[in-house]
Structures are given as structure tokens and as C-alpha cells.
Tab-separated table of C-alpha atoms in Angstrom:
chain	number	residue	atom	x	y	z
A	140	UNK	CA	0.002	-0.004	-0.023
A	141	UNK	CA	1.243	3.467	-0.871
A	142	UNK	CA	-0.171	6.668	0.685
A	143	UNK	CA	0.852	10.226	0.054
A	144	UNK	CA	2.691	11.708	3.033
A	145	UNK	CA	2.376	15.408	3.448
A	146	UNK	CA	1.266	16.561	6.847
A	147	UNK	CA	2.076	19.200	9.364
A	148	UNK	CA	4.290	16.824	11.219
A	149	UNK	CA	5.552	13.314	11.071
A	150	UNK	CA	2.802	11.145	9.593
A	151	UNK	CA	2.264	7.426	9.463
A	152	UNK	CA	0.432	5.148	7.175
A	153	UNK	CA	-0.245	1.473	7.622
A	154	UNK	CA	-2.183	-1.420	6.286
A	155	UNK	CA	-4.096	-3.099	9.148
A	156	UNK	CA	-2.962	-6.660	9.400
A	157	UNK	CA	0.233	-6.205	7.436
A	158	UNK	CA	3.614	-7.106	8.754
A	159	UNK	CA	6.416	-4.648	8.749
A	160	UNK	CA	4.425	-1.415	8.595
A	161	UNK	CA	6.353	1.857	8.894
A	162	UNK	CA	5.852	5.397	10.109
A	163	UNK	CA	6.939	7.783	7.362
A	164	UNK	CA	8.200	11.317	7.731
A	165	UNK	CA	6.614	13.878	5.484
A	166	UNK	CA	9.370	14.661	2.915
A	167	UNK	CA	9.833	16.752	-0.229
A	168	UNK	CA	12.735	16.992	-2.670
A	169	UNK	CA	13.919	20.056	-4.626
A	170	UNK	CA	17.027	20.162	-6.825
A	171	UNK	CA	18.203	16.868	-5.403
A	172	UNK	CA	17.960	17.990	-1.764
A	173	UNK	CA	15.585	16.073	0.575
A	174	UNK	CA	13.769	18.039	3.208
A	175	UNK	CA	11.798	16.550	6.136
A	176	UNK	CA	8.940	18.091	7.974
A	177	UNK	CA	9.632	19.407	11.506
A	178	UNK	CA	6.264	21.096	12.289
A	179	UNK	CA	4.444	24.315	11.375
A	180	UNK	CA	4.793	28.059	11.473
A	181	UNK	CA	2.574	31.117	10.920
A	182	UNK	CA	5.500	33.135	9.620
A	183	UNK	CA	5.111	34.989	6.325
A	184	UNK	CA	6.610	33.272	3.305
A	185	UNK	CA	7.207	33.983	-0.323
A	186	UNK	CA	6.086	31.736	-3.199
A	187	UNK	CA	8.966	29.602	-4.547
A	188	UNK	CA	9.285	26.542	-6.790
A	189	UNK	CA	7.484	23.196	-6.974
A	190	UNK	CA	9.067	20.136	-5.275
A	191	UNK	CA	8.634	16.400	-5.451
A	192	UNK	CA	6.516	14.770	-2.737
A	193	UNK	CA	7.602	11.504	-1.100
A	194	UNK	CA	5.160	8.670	-0.700
A	195	UNK	CA	4.923	6.270	2.216
A	196	UNK	CA	5.781	2.720	1.316
A	197	UNK	CA	4.559	1.208	4.536
A	198	UNK	CA	5.110	-2.531	4.067
A	199	UNK	CA	8.048	-4.721	3.385
A	200	UNK	CA	11.734	-4.720	4.446
A	201	UNK	CA	12.441	-1.310	2.925
A	202	UNK	CA	9.354	0.417	4.354
A	203	UNK	CA	9.549	4.181	4.705
A	204	UNK	CA	9.340	7.398	2.676
A	205	UNK	CA	10.253	7.006	-0.957
A	206	UNK	CA	10.254	9.204	-4.039
A	207	UNK	CA	8.533	7.359	-6.917
A	208	UNK	CA	9.751	7.610	-10.530
A	209	UNK	CA	6.924	10.063	-11.270
A	210	UNK	CA	6.363	11.898	-7.906
A	211	UNK	CA	3.554	14.318	-7.125
A	212	UNK	CA	4.408	17.928	-6.896
A	213	UNK	CA	3.778	20.622	-4.241
A	214	UNK	CA	4.363	24.352	-4.294
A	215	UNK	CA	7.096	25.468	-1.884
A	216	UNK	CA	7.573	28.745	-0.101
A	217	UNK	CA	10.701	30.458	1.366
A	218	UNK	CA	11.042	32.288	4.650
A	219	UNK	CA	12.747	35.739	4.876
A	220	UNK	CA	16.270	35.392	6.308
A	221	UNK	CA	16.644	31.629	5.505
A	222	UNK	CA	18.222	30.066	2.484
A	223	UNK	CA	15.874	27.811	0.375
A	224	UNK	CA	18.700	25.314	0.352
A	225	UNK	CA	18.245	24.883	4.074
A	226	UNK	CA	14.505	25.211	4.623
A	227	UNK	CA	11.323	25.395	2.632
A	228	UNK	CA	7.710	25.841	3.585
A	229	UNK	CA	4.589	23.989	2.307
A	230	UNK	CA	1.268	25.785	2.658
A	231	UNK	CA	-1.307	23.930	4.809
A	232	UNK	CA	-3.929	26.715	4.995
A	233	UNK	CA	-4.176	30.430	4.528
A	234	UNK	CA	-1.712	31.290	7.275
A	235	UNK	CA	-0.017	27.948	8.223
A	236	UNK	CA	3.126	26.534	6.605
A	237	UNK	CA	4.811	23.230	7.104
A	238	UNK	CA	8.514	23.734	7.923
A	239	UNK	CA	10.655	21.337	5.892
A	240	UNK	CA	14.339	21.365	6.808
A	241	UNK	CA	17.164	19.960	4.587
A	242	UNK	CA	18.287	16.478	5.740
A	243	UNK	CA	21.894	17.301	4.798
A	244	UNK	CA	22.206	19.770	7.711
A	245	UNK	CA	23.430	18.648	11.149
A	246	UNK	CA	20.590	17.622	13.441
A	247	UNK	CA	21.351	20.489	15.813
A	248	UNK	CA	21.068	23.012	12.967
A	249	UNK	CA	17.827	21.483	11.746
A	250	UNK	CA	16.320	21.796	15.271
A	251	UNK	CA	17.578	25.433	15.642
A	252	UNK	CA	16.032	26.384	12.318
A	253	UNK	CA	12.645	24.890	13.243
A	254	UNK	CA	12.687	26.506	16.780
A	255	UNK	CA	13.430	29.824	15.152
A	256	UNK	CA	10.518	29.507	12.748
A	257	UNK	CA	8.030	27.712	14.975
A	258	UNK	CA	5.289	29.252	16.936
A	259	UNK	CA	6.548	27.569	20.076
A	260	UNK	CA	8.141	29.555	22.905
A	261	UNK	CA	11.863	28.919	23.434
């Protein structure tokens, strides 16, 4: 079973009764860079380019987020003061954006970027 994974935070998909189901992180890919969802923000953002959307392959030994040969597309957004090579937004409503941070960054840097953009108090 494949299900599209694009949510405000980590999302899971599973097939009841299957063995080896997986939780999949919402991921997008732009210019060969993979970004994973960390949460949401209400910060202003500027329209950017389209990105590939990962699907959740939730069964089998290689279960997890995958980019199919012909992936779906989603519009991305950029946040003022942040490089689009580090973080992109995906609009979830009129004023809410998912924060997708580049996997290539060190985990501490990914967390810092999300904290700075998130609506959460430090």
C-alpha cells in the first residue's frame, strides 16, 4: 500500500494486518535536496518553486518514505532570512506553513532552524 505523505508533522500510514508497517516522515525533494517536515509556522513566506513529494511505502523490508519515478508535486515557499537550500515551507492553509528542513544539515542546525521559525516559545 502506498499513501501520500504530506502533513504538518511526522505522519504514518499502515495497512491493518500487514507485517512490517512503517511510520513515514513527510518529505519533499527540490534540486536533489531532501527536506523533512519538522512542524508548522505562521511566519510569512514567499512563493517559490515546486518540489517532489515522497510517498509512504509502509510494508516490506524497505518500508519508509520514498520518491517514486513520477512523484507528485507541491508548491514550496521560502522564509525571509533563510536560504531555500536549508529550509522550505509548504502551505497547509491560509496562514500555516509546514517547515521542511534539509536532511543534509546537522541535526542541531535542523532543530535550531525549526525552533526559530516555529510558533513555540523557546
